[in-house]
Amino acid sequence: MRCEQARDILIENPAAAPVREHLGQCPACQSFAKDLDLLQGGFQALAVAPIPEPSIGFSTRVLRRLVESPVPNPADFFETIGRRVVCAASLVALIFLMALALPTSGPFRGPTAAEFTLARPEAGSISNPVFDDGQIASQDLNPLPAVQNGATSEP
Amino acid sequence: MTKQAGHDPQEVEWIRQAQQGSQEAFGFLVERFQRRIFGLVYRLIGRRDEVEDLAQETFVKAYRAIGSYTFASPFGNWLSRVAINHCYDFLRRERAKPERWEPLGLDGESTTPWVELAPSHEIGPEKQAVLRDLVGKLLARAPADDRVVLVLKEMEGQSVEEIAELLGVKTATVKVRLHRARKRMLEDFRRLQKGE
């Protein structure tokens, strides 16, 4: 049996029979077993050592603490949460209203689409402008080749 | 068989009343279990100056959580679990602080040549006290996980199964933790003997 194995067994059960033979021929493990025994003795001494008693009036002080820090009421919790939700919703509504109230032009806004259309009425009336050479502008604007029946139309 | 089987009827009555908000009834429960919780907290923390506060906080926490007690286990065990969790938190907070434990050295009575000590059952009361103080100091330096299982097993005399129930873990986990804790403690003990 190897020392490591013997020591693992000793830690589990110092009186284990399988390690006795090893202990008889291994001074290092004998020393280990002796220390383990001393440690166990220390634990036993601690276990029987007197424990301090709660001081007089301990339970009264516990009850006073209960009064001083009462249990949080679930109703209060929901009230607090509800108040926060209302505040957050009001803030969002306020931001939305402020956005609507912004001037439609000026340094914070560019010209609206309506103004742009009014300023250039011809632009709004032409959906598919045809240039002088007869090509439809929208065809030129589409860079991708048209796909028909799964085949790419090559020139 | 009811869930409360095996419980003292008076205790059940106090628990029921405390669950309905009676602080007076909870006060009776505090009276009944204060010594047990005080002892457990003292052993887990090892410091007299902190015990009173931690034990009080344990009972305050227990009162707030008493609605969740279902009589599935003895009330004392449930309270102990609250105390252990509270002490765990405390020990972790303490660990997070800069090193506060006094360095262990072979000073004063601790200069006892440990290698010359006889087996623990043969040593006299004086050396037994030295041994107790030394193991107490080693325990105070141990990680929280190690300390909790060692205190419950070696000092509170709980079985592996009882510790598993108290900590809410499997018995195999408790066995592993115990083995690891004893091994570390012994290494520390031997290191101290060699004066390292």
PDB file of N, CA, C and O in Angstrom, chain A residues 41-54, chain B residues 34-52 54-55 58 80 83-84 86-88 90-91 101 132-133 135-158 166 185:
ATOM      1  N   GLY A  41      -8.027  14.838  18.917  1.00  0.00           N
ATOM      2  CA  GLY A  41      -8.083  15.165  20.352  1.00  0.00           C
ATOM      3  C   GLY A  41      -8.412  16.634  20.573  1.00  0.00           C
ATOM      4  O   GLY A  41      -9.166  16.984  21.478  1.00  0.00           O
ATOM      5  N   GLY A  42      -7.821  17.481  19.724  1.00  0.00           N
ATOM      6  CA  GLY A  42      -8.102  18.916  19.818  1.00  0.00           C
ATOM      7  C   GLY A  42      -9.568  19.212  19.536  1.00  0.00           C
ATOM      8  O   GLY A  42     -10.191  20.025  20.220  1.00  0.00           O
ATOM      9  N   PHE A  43     -10.124  18.536  18.546  1.00  0.00           N
ATOM     10  CA  PHE A  43     -11.553  18.713  18.233  1.00  0.00           C
ATOM     11  C   PHE A  43     -12.432  18.272  19.403  1.00  0.00           C
ATOM     12  O   PHE A  43     -13.408  18.933  19.750  1.00  0.00           O
ATOM     13  N   GLN A  44     -12.036  17.129  19.993  1.00  0.00           N
ATOM     14  CA  GLN A  44     -12.829  16.636  21.130  1.00  0.00           C
ATOM     15  C   GLN A  44     -12.769  17.605  22.304  1.00  0.00           C
ATOM     16  O   GLN A  44     -13.769  17.849  22.985  1.00  0.00           O
ATOM     17  N   ALA A  45     -11.576  18.176  22.500  1.00  0.00           N
ATOM     18  CA  ALA A  45     -11.428  19.148  23.589  1.00  0.00           C
ATOM     19  C   ALA A  45     -12.276  20.386  23.319  1.00  0.00           C
ATOM     20  O   ALA A  45     -12.886  20.949  24.242  1.00  0.00           O
ATOM     21  N   LEU A  46     -12.333  20.786  22.056  1.00  0.00           N
ATOM     22  CA  LEU A  46     -13.163  21.941  21.695  1.00  0.00           C
ATOM     23  C   LEU A  46     -14.649  21.624  21.876  1.00  0.00           C
ATOM     24  O   LEU A  46     -15.426  22.475  22.299  1.00  0.00           O
ATOM     25  N   ALA A  47     -15.000  20.380  21.551  1.00  0.00           N
ATOM     26  CA  ALA A  47     -16.415  19.987  21.623  1.00  0.00           C
ATOM     27  C   ALA A  47     -16.955  20.040  23.053  1.00  0.00           C
ATOM     28  O   ALA A  47     -18.124  20.348  23.262  1.00  0.00           O
ATOM     29  N   VAL A  48     -16.079  19.739  24.023  1.00  0.00           N
ATOM     30  CA  VAL A  48     -16.554  19.736  25.413  1.00  0.00           C
ATOM     31  C   VAL A  48     -16.265  21.054  26.131  1.00  0.00           C
ATOM     32  O   VAL A  48     -16.620  21.229  27.295  1.00  0.00           O
ATOM     33  N   ALA A  49     -15.595  21.963  25.421  1.00  0.00           N
ATOM     34  CA  ALA A  49     -15.294  23.270  26.029  1.00  0.00           C
ATOM     35  C   ALA A  49     -16.593  24.031  26.292  1.00  0.00           C
ATOM     36  O   ALA A  49     -17.536  23.924  25.506  1.00  0.00           O
ATOM     37  N   PRO A  50     -16.648  24.777  27.395  1.00  0.00           N
ATOM     38  CA  PRO A  50     -17.889  25.510  27.693  1.00  0.00           C
ATOM     39  C   PRO A  50     -18.196  26.549  26.621  1.00  0.00           C
ATOM     40  O   PRO A  50     -17.293  27.180  26.074  1.00  0.00           O
ATOM     41  N   ILE A  51     -19.479  26.680  26.348  1.00  0.00           N
ATOM     42  CA  ILE A  51     -19.950  27.646  25.346  1.00  0.00           C
ATOM     43  C   ILE A  51     -20.555  28.826  26.076  1.00  0.00           C
ATOM     44  O   ILE A  51     -21.284  28.630  27.054  1.00  0.00           O
ATOM     45  N   PRO A  52     -20.264  30.041  25.639  1.00  0.00           N
ATOM     46  CA  PRO A  52     -20.872  31.186  26.337  1.00  0.00           C
ATOM     47  C   PRO A  52     -22.397  31.149  26.237  1.00  0.00           C
ATOM     48  O   PRO A  52     -22.949  30.752  25.214  1.00  0.00           O
ATOM     49  N   GLU A  53     -23.014  31.528  27.308  1.00  0.00           N
ATOM     50  CA  GLU A  53     -24.493  31.539  27.366  1.00  0.00           C
ATOM     51  C   GLU A  53     -25.006  32.850  26.781  1.00  0.00           C
ATOM     52  O   GLU A  53     -24.331  33.877  26.891  1.00  0.00           O
ATOM     53  N   PRO A  54     -26.196  32.834  26.219  1.00  0.00           N
ATOM     54  CA  PRO A  54     -26.794  34.111  25.805  1.00  0.00           C
ATOM     55  C   PRO A  54     -26.975  34.983  27.044  1.00  0.00           C
ATOM     56  O   PRO A  54     -27.328  34.474  28.111  1.00  0.00           O
TER      57      PRO A  54
ATOM     58  N   GLN B  34     -32.568  29.565  21.945  1.00  0.00           N
ATOM     59  CA  GLN B  34     -31.463  30.526  21.965  1.00  0.00           C
ATOM     60  C   GLN B  34     -30.116  29.890  22.321  1.00  0.00           C
ATOM     61  O   GLN B  34     -29.092  30.213  21.702  1.00  0.00           O
ATOM     62  N   ARG B  35     -30.116  28.967  23.250  1.00  0.00           N
ATOM     63  CA  ARG B  35     -28.835  28.351  23.659  1.00  0.00           C
ATOM     64  C   ARG B  35     -28.236  27.542  22.517  1.00  0.00           C
ATOM     65  O   ARG B  35     -27.041  27.576  22.262  1.00  0.00           O
ATOM     66  N   ARG B  36     -29.103  26.787  21.855  1.00  0.00           N
ATOM     67  CA  ARG B  36     -28.641  25.948  20.743  1.00  0.00           C
ATOM     68  C   ARG B  36     -28.051  26.811  19.617  1.00  0.00           C
ATOM     69  O   ARG B  36     -26.967  26.534  19.105  1.00  0.00           O
ATOM     70  N   ILE B  37     -28.782  27.863  19.265  1.00  0.00           N
ATOM     71  CA  ILE B  37     -28.317  28.727  18.169  1.00  0.00           C
ATOM     72  C   ILE B  37     -27.079  29.504  18.592  1.00  0.00           C
ATOM     73  O   ILE B  37     -26.127  29.647  17.823  1.00  0.00           O
ATOM     74  N   PHE B  38     -27.089  29.966  19.822  1.00  0.00           N
ATOM     75  CA  PHE B  38     -25.933  30.698  20.354  1.00  0.00           C
ATOM     76  C   PHE B  38     -24.676  29.817  20.286  1.00  0.00           C
ATOM     77  O   PHE B  38     -23.620  30.255  19.847  1.00  0.00           O
ATOM     78  N   GLY B  39     -24.800  28.570  20.718  1.00  0.00           N
ATOM     79  CA  GLY B  39     -23.676  27.629  20.706  1.00  0.00           C
ATOM     80  C   GLY B  39     -23.187  27.349  19.299  1.00  0.00           C
ATOM     81  O   GLY B  39     -21.977  27.344  19.032  1.00  0.00           O
ATOM     82  N   LEU B  40     -24.139  27.141  18.401  1.00  0.00           N
ATOM     83  CA  LEU B  40     -23.775  26.839  17.016  1.00  0.00           C
ATOM     84  C   LEU B  40     -23.042  28.027  16.384  1.00  0.00           C
ATOM     85  O   LEU B  40     -21.987  27.860  15.758  1.00  0.00           O
ATOM     86  N   VAL B  41     -23.598  29.204  16.583  1.00  0.00           N
ATOM     87  CA  VAL B  41     -22.969  30.413  16.009  1.00  0.00           C
ATOM     88  C   VAL B  41     -21.576  30.615  16.607  1.00  0.00           C
ATOM     89  O   VAL B  41     -20.618  30.905  15.892  1.00  0.00           O
ATOM     90  N   TYR B  42     -21.459  30.404  17.915  1.00  0.00           N
ATOM     91  CA  TYR B  42     -20.161  30.578  18.577  1.00  0.00           C
ATOM     92  C   TYR B  42     -19.116  29.618  17.994  1.00  0.00           C
ATOM     93  O   TYR B  42     -17.983  30.001  17.712  1.00  0.00           O
ATOM     94  N   ARG B  43     -19.524  28.389  17.800  1.00  0.00           N
ATOM     95  CA  ARG B  43     -18.578  27.405  17.266  1.00  0.00           C
ATOM     96  C   ARG B  43     -18.215  27.705  15.809  1.00  0.00           C
ATOM     97  O   ARG B  43     -17.091  27.490  15.380  1.00  0.00           O
ATOM     98  N   LEU B  44     -19.185  28.174  15.066  1.00  0.00           N
ATOM     99  CA  LEU B  44     -18.916  28.466  13.656  1.00  0.00           C
ATOM    100  C   LEU B  44     -18.040  29.701  13.495  1.00  0.00           C
ATOM    101  O   LEU B  44     -17.179  29.748  12.624  1.00  0.00           O
ATOM    102  N   ILE B  45     -18.253  30.680  14.347  1.00  0.00           N
ATOM    103  CA  ILE B  45     -17.535  31.950  14.201  1.00  0.00           C
ATOM    104  C   ILE B  45     -16.287  31.988  15.073  1.00  0.00           C
ATOM    105  O   ILE B  45     -15.257  32.496  14.666  1.00  0.00           O
ATOM    106  N   GLY B  46     -16.419  31.421  16.269  1.00  0.00           N
ATOM    107  CA  GLY B  46     -15.261  31.339  17.163  1.00  0.00           C
ATOM    108  C   GLY B  46     -14.890  32.651  17.819  1.00  0.00           C
ATOM    109  O   GLY B  46     -13.782  32.801  18.318  1.00  0.00           O
ATOM    110  N   ARG B  47     -15.787  33.617  17.780  1.00  0.00           N
ATOM    111  CA  ARG B  47     -15.466  34.916  18.398  1.00  0.00           C
ATOM    112  C   ARG B  47     -16.619  35.362  19.280  1.00  0.00           C
ATOM    113  O   ARG B  47     -17.741  35.551  18.807  1.00  0.00           O
ATOM    114  N   ARG B  48     -16.313  35.550  20.536  1.00  0.00           N
ATOM    115  CA  ARG B  48     -17.338  35.898  21.526  1.00  0.00           C
ATOM    116  C   ARG B  48     -18.005  37.237  21.209  1.00  0.00           C
ATOM    117  O   ARG B  48     -19.194  37.407  21.400  1.00  0.00           O
ATOM    118  N   ASP B  49     -17.179  38.183  20.684  1.00  0.00           N
ATOM    119  CA  ASP B  49     -17.695  39.541  20.461  1.00  0.00           C
ATOM    120  C   ASP B  49     -18.735  39.616  19.343  1.00  0.00           C
ATOM    121  O   ASP B  49     -19.486  40.581  19.266  1.00  0.00           O
ATOM    122  N   GLU B  50     -18.752  38.628  18.479  1.00  0.00           N
ATOM    123  CA  GLU B  50     -19.677  38.679  17.332  1.00  0.00           C
ATOM    124  C   GLU B  50     -20.917  37.818  17.553  1.00  0.00           C
ATOM    125  O   GLU B  50     -21.897  37.944  16.825  1.00  0.00           O
ATOM    126  N   VAL B  51     -20.841  36.892  18.534  1.00  0.00           N
ATOM    127  CA  VAL B  51     -21.898  35.887  18.677  1.00  0.00           C
ATOM    128  C   VAL B  51     -23.262  36.496  18.939  1.00  0.00           C
ATOM    129  O   VAL B  51     -24.253  36.135  18.296  1.00  0.00           O
ATOM    130  N   GLU B  52     -23.320  37.415  19.887  1.00  0.00           N
ATOM    131  CA  GLU B  52     -24.610  37.994  20.286  1.00  0.00           C
ATOM    132  C   GLU B  52     -25.330  38.609  19.084  1.00  0.00           C
ATOM    133  O   GLU B  52     -26.494  38.317  18.826  1.00  0.00           O
ATOM    134  N   LEU B  54     -24.765  38.130  15.827  1.00  0.00           N
ATOM    135  CA  LEU B  54     -25.094  37.150  14.778  1.00  0.00           C
ATOM    136  C   LEU B  54     -26.272  36.265  15.182  1.00  0.00           C
ATOM    137  O   LEU B  54     -27.120  35.935  14.349  1.00  0.00           O
ATOM    138  N   ALA B  55     -26.310  35.909  16.460  1.00  0.00           N
ATOM    139  CA  ALA B  55     -27.433  35.075  16.922  1.00  0.00           C
ATOM    140  C   ALA B  55     -28.740  35.863  16.840  1.00  0.00           C
ATOM    141  O   ALA B  55     -29.776  35.343  16.416  1.00  0.00           O
ATOM    142  N   THR B  58     -29.802  36.078  13.303  1.00  0.00           N
ATOM    143  CA  THR B  58     -30.326  34.777  12.863  1.00  0.00           C
ATOM    144  C   THR B  58     -31.812  34.677  13.204  1.00  0.00           C
ATOM    145  O   THR B  58     -32.627  34.285  12.360  1.00  0.00           O
ATOM    146  N   SER B  80     -31.302  26.074  12.682  1.00  0.00           N
ATOM    147  CA  SER B  80     -29.853  25.872  12.542  1.00  0.00           C
ATOM    148  C   SER B  80     -29.418  26.189  11.117  1.00  0.00           C
ATOM    149  O   SER B  80     -28.341  26.756  10.903  1.00  0.00           O
ATOM    150  N   ALA B  83     -29.130  29.785  10.747  1.00  0.00           N
ATOM    151  CA  ALA B  83     -27.914  30.251  11.438  1.00  0.00           C
ATOM    152  C   ALA B  83     -26.666  29.937  10.611  1.00  0.00           C
ATOM    153  O   ALA B  83     -25.777  30.792  10.465  1.00  0.00           O
ATOM    154  N   ILE B  84     -26.603  28.734  10.049  1.00  0.00           N
ATOM    155  CA  ILE B  84     -25.426  28.340   9.259  1.00  0.00           C
ATOM    156  C   ILE B  84     -25.289  29.263   8.042  1.00  0.00           C
ATOM    157  O   ILE B  84     -24.204  29.756   7.748  1.00  0.00           O
ATOM    158  N   HIS B  86     -26.418  32.243   7.680  1.00  0.00           N
ATOM    159  CA  HIS B  86     -26.049  33.592   8.121  1.00  0.00           C
ATOM    160  C   HIS B  86     -24.557  33.650   8.468  1.00  0.00           C
ATOM    161  O   HIS B  86     -23.866  34.621   8.119  1.00  0.00           O
ATOM    162  N   CYS B  87     -24.060  32.596   9.136  1.00  0.00           N
ATOM    163  CA  CYS B  87     -22.636  32.558   9.497  1.00  0.00           C
ATOM    164  C   CYS B  87     -21.757  32.429   8.255  1.00  0.00           C
ATOM    165  O   CYS B  87     -20.665  33.004   8.194  1.00  0.00           O
ATOM    166  N   TYR B  88     -22.237  31.655   7.286  1.00  0.00           N
ATOM    167  CA  TYR B  88     -21.520  31.529   6.008  1.00  0.00           C
ATOM    168  C   TYR B  88     -21.297  32.915   5.406  1.00  0.00           C
ATOM    169  O   TYR B  88     -20.198  33.273   5.003  1.00  0.00           O
ATOM    170  N   PHE B  90     -21.359  35.759   6.865  1.00  0.00           N
ATOM    171  CA  PHE B  90     -20.448  36.531   7.710  1.00  0.00           C
ATOM    172  C   PHE B  90     -18.994  36.131   7.437  1.00  0.00           C
ATOM    173  O   PHE B  90     -18.121  36.987   7.266  1.00  0.00           O
ATOM    174  N   LEU B  91     -18.750  34.819   7.392  1.00  0.00           N
ATOM    175  CA  LEU B  91     -17.384  34.337   7.193  1.00  0.00           C
ATOM    176  C   LEU B  91     -16.845  34.768   5.833  1.00  0.00           C
ATOM    177  O   LEU B  91     -15.677  35.113   5.698  1.00  0.00           O
ATOM    178  N   TRP B 101      -6.848  37.703  10.645  1.00  0.00           N
ATOM    179  CA  TRP B 101      -6.501  36.668  11.611  1.00  0.00           C
ATOM    180  C   TRP B 101      -5.091  36.872  12.107  1.00  0.00           C
ATOM    181  O   TRP B 101      -4.196  37.174  11.343  1.00  0.00           O
ATOM    182  N   ARG B 132      -6.386  22.235  22.426  1.00  0.00           N
ATOM    183  CA  ARG B 132      -7.702  22.805  22.113  1.00  0.00           C
ATOM    184  C   ARG B 132      -7.547  24.212  21.522  1.00  0.00           C
ATOM    185  O   ARG B 132      -8.160  24.537  20.512  1.00  0.00           O
ATOM    186  N   ASP B 133      -6.685  25.019  22.155  1.00  0.00           N
ATOM    187  CA  ASP B 133      -6.494  26.385  21.649  1.00  0.00           C
ATOM    188  C   ASP B 133      -5.890  26.372  20.253  1.00  0.00           C
ATOM    189  O   ASP B 133      -6.272  27.160  19.389  1.00  0.00           O
ATOM    190  N   VAL B 135      -6.047  23.976  17.942  1.00  0.00           N
ATOM    191  CA  VAL B 135      -7.018  23.515  16.941  1.00  0.00           C
ATOM    192  C   VAL B 135      -8.079  24.599  16.713  1.00  0.00           C
ATOM    193  O   VAL B 135      -8.525  24.814  15.582  1.00  0.00           O
ATOM    194  N   GLY B 136      -8.424  25.312  17.779  1.00  0.00           N
ATOM    195  CA  GLY B 136      -9.370  26.422  17.645  1.00  0.00           C
ATOM    196  C   GLY B 136      -8.840  27.496  16.711  1.00  0.00           C
ATOM    197  O   GLY B 136      -9.570  28.020  15.863  1.00  0.00           O
ATOM    198  N   LYS B 137      -7.555  27.805  16.842  1.00  0.00           N
ATOM    199  CA  LYS B 137      -6.949  28.820  15.979  1.00  0.00           C
ATOM    200  C   LYS B 137      -6.869  28.334  14.534  1.00  0.00           C
ATOM    201  O   LYS B 137      -7.104  29.101  13.599  1.00  0.00           O
ATOM    202  N   LEU B 138      -6.519  27.074  14.381  1.00  0.00           N
ATOM    203  CA  LEU B 138      -6.456  26.519  13.020  1.00  0.00           C
ATOM    204  C   LEU B 138      -7.834  26.556  12.370  1.00  0.00           C
ATOM    205  O   LEU B 138      -7.978  26.850  11.188  1.00  0.00           O
ATOM    206  N   LEU B 139      -8.829  26.256  13.170  1.00  0.00           N
ATOM    207  CA  LEU B 139     -10.210  26.258  12.668  1.00  0.00           C
ATOM    208  C   LEU B 139     -10.624  27.677  12.255  1.00  0.00           C
ATOM    209  O   LEU B 139     -11.297  27.867  11.245  1.00  0.00           O
ATOM    210  N   ALA B 140     -10.171  28.651  13.033  1.00  0.00           N
ATOM    211  CA  ALA B 140     -10.510  30.043  12.720  1.00  0.00           C
ATOM    212  C   ALA B 140      -9.878  30.492  11.412  1.00  0.00           C
ATOM    213  O   ALA B 140     -10.395  31.372  10.737  1.00  0.00           O
ATOM    214  N   ARG B 141      -8.751  29.873  11.058  1.00  0.00           N
ATOM    215  CA  ARG B 141      -8.070  30.238   9.805  1.00  0.00           C
ATOM    216  C   ARG B 141      -8.598  29.468   8.613  1.00  0.00           C
ATOM    217  O   ARG B 141      -8.292  29.808   7.472  1.00  0.00           O
ATOM    218  N   ALA B 142      -9.350  28.421   8.878  1.00  0.00           N
ATOM    219  CA  ALA B 142      -9.803  27.544   7.787  1.00  0.00           C
ATOM    220  C   ALA B 142     -10.845  28.243   6.918  1.00  0.00           C
ATOM    221  O   ALA B 142     -11.565  29.119   7.395  1.00  0.00           O
ATOM    222  N   PRO B 143     -10.936  27.843   5.633  1.00  0.00           N
ATOM    223  CA  PRO B 143     -11.989  28.412   4.778  1.00  0.00           C
ATOM    224  C   PRO B 143     -13.376  28.103   5.344  1.00  0.00           C
ATOM    225  O   PRO B 143     -13.547  27.099   6.056  1.00  0.00           O
ATOM    226  N   ALA B 144     -14.335  28.960   5.014  1.00  0.00           N
ATOM    227  CA  ALA B 144     -15.690  28.825   5.570  1.00  0.00           C
ATOM    228  C   ALA B 144     -16.288  27.436   5.328  1.00  0.00           C
ATOM    229  O   ALA B 144     -16.875  26.847   6.245  1.00  0.00           O
ATOM    230  N   ASP B 145     -16.111  26.913   4.136  1.00  0.00           N
ATOM    231  CA  ASP B 145     -16.672  25.583   3.815  1.00  0.00           C
ATOM    232  C   ASP B 145     -16.105  24.517   4.752  1.00  0.00           C
ATOM    233  O   ASP B 145     -16.826  23.674   5.264  1.00  0.00           O
ATOM    234  N   ASP B 146     -14.790  24.573   4.941  1.00  0.00           N
ATOM    235  CA  ASP B 146     -14.125  23.586   5.797  1.00  0.00           C
ATOM    236  C   ASP B 146     -14.623  23.728   7.235  1.00  0.00           C
ATOM    237  O   ASP B 146     -14.940  22.750   7.904  1.00  0.00           O
ATOM    238  N   ARG B 147     -14.697  24.961   7.664  1.00  0.00           N
ATOM    239  CA  ARG B 147     -15.050  25.194   9.059  1.00  0.00           C
ATOM    240  C   ARG B 147     -16.465  24.688   9.371  1.00  0.00           C
ATOM    241  O   ARG B 147     -16.698  24.063  10.398  1.00  0.00           O
ATOM    242  N   VAL B 148     -17.379  24.969   8.461  1.00  0.00           N
ATOM    243  CA  VAL B 148     -18.766  24.576   8.720  1.00  0.00           C
ATOM    244  C   VAL B 148     -18.887  23.053   8.844  1.00  0.00           C
ATOM    245  O   VAL B 148     -19.468  22.552   9.809  1.00  0.00           O
ATOM    246  N   VAL B 149     -18.306  22.317   7.910  1.00  0.00           N
ATOM    247  CA  VAL B 149     -18.457  20.854   7.998  1.00  0.00           C
ATOM    248  C   VAL B 149     -17.707  20.279   9.201  1.00  0.00           C
ATOM    249  O   VAL B 149     -18.200  19.354   9.854  1.00  0.00           O
ATOM    250  N   LEU B 150     -16.544  20.848   9.494  1.00  0.00           N
ATOM    251  CA  LEU B 150     -15.783  20.330  10.641  1.00  0.00           C
ATOM    252  C   LEU B 150     -16.499  20.601  11.964  1.00  0.00           C
ATOM    253  O   LEU B 150     -16.564  19.730  12.829  1.00  0.00           O
ATOM    254  N   VAL B 151     -17.044  21.789  12.093  1.00  0.00           N
ATOM    255  CA  VAL B 151     -17.762  22.120  13.331  1.00  0.00           C
ATOM    256  C   VAL B 151     -18.979  21.204  13.493  1.00  0.00           C
ATOM    257  O   VAL B 151     -19.216  20.643  14.572  1.00  0.00           O
ATOM    258  N   LEU B 152     -19.725  21.046  12.405  1.00  0.00           N
ATOM    259  CA  LEU B 152     -20.939  20.221  12.509  1.00  0.00           C
ATOM    260  C   LEU B 152     -20.599  18.768  12.816  1.00  0.00           C
ATOM    261  O   LEU B 152     -21.285  18.117  13.594  1.00  0.00           O
ATOM    262  N   LYS B 153     -19.522  18.262  12.219  1.00  0.00           N
ATOM    263  CA  LYS B 153     -19.180  16.842  12.408  1.00  0.00           C
ATOM    264  C   LYS B 153     -18.449  16.615  13.728  1.00  0.00           C
ATOM    265  O   LYS B 153     -18.852  15.769  14.530  1.00  0.00           O
ATOM    266  N   GLU B 154     -17.367  17.355  13.922  1.00  0.00           N
ATOM    267  CA  GLU B 154     -16.485  17.054  15.053  1.00  0.00           C
ATOM    268  C   GLU B 154     -16.944  17.673  16.374  1.00  0.00           C
ATOM    269  O   GLU B 154     -16.634  17.143  17.425  1.00  0.00           O
ATOM    270  N   MET B 155     -17.645  18.796  16.290  1.00  0.00           N
ATOM    271  CA  MET B 155     -18.008  19.455  17.545  1.00  0.00           C
ATOM    272  C   MET B 155     -19.492  19.351  17.867  1.00  0.00           C
ATOM    273  O   MET B 155     -19.872  19.219  19.020  1.00  0.00           O
ATOM    274  N   GLU B 156     -20.317  19.442  16.844  1.00  0.00           N
ATOM    275  CA  GLU B 156     -21.765  19.321  17.082  1.00  0.00           C
ATOM    276  C   GLU B 156     -22.206  17.854  17.061  1.00  0.00           C
ATOM    277  O   GLU B 156     -23.331  17.544  17.436  1.00  0.00           O
ATOM    278  N   GLY B 157     -21.318  16.988  16.577  1.00  0.00           N
ATOM    279  CA  GLY B 157     -21.607  15.553  16.581  1.00  0.00           C
ATOM    280  C   GLY B 157     -22.693  15.125  15.603  1.00  0.00           C
ATOM    281  O   GLY B 157     -23.350  14.099  15.810  1.00  0.00           O
ATOM    282  N   GLN B 158     -22.860  15.890  14.524  1.00  0.00           N
ATOM    283  CA  GLN B 158     -23.892  15.533  13.528  1.00  0.00           C
ATOM    284  C   GLN B 158     -23.362  14.436  12.614  1.00  0.00           C
ATOM    285  O   GLN B 158     -22.164  14.362  12.344  1.00  0.00           O
ATOM    286  N   LEU B 166     -28.837  19.600   6.671  1.00  0.00           N
ATOM    287  CA  LEU B 166     -28.675  20.988   7.141  1.00  0.00           C
ATOM    288  C   LEU B 166     -28.145  21.916   6.048  1.00  0.00           C
ATOM    289  O   LEU B 166     -28.573  23.054   5.931  1.00  0.00           O
ATOM    290  N   MET B 185      -6.652  20.735   7.186  1.00  0.00           N
ATOM    291  CA  MET B 185      -6.435  21.075   8.598  1.00  0.00           C
ATOM    292  C   MET B 185      -5.190  20.361   9.120  1.00  0.00           C
ATOM    293  O   MET B 185      -4.380  20.947   9.852  1.00  0.00           O
TER     294      MET B 185
END
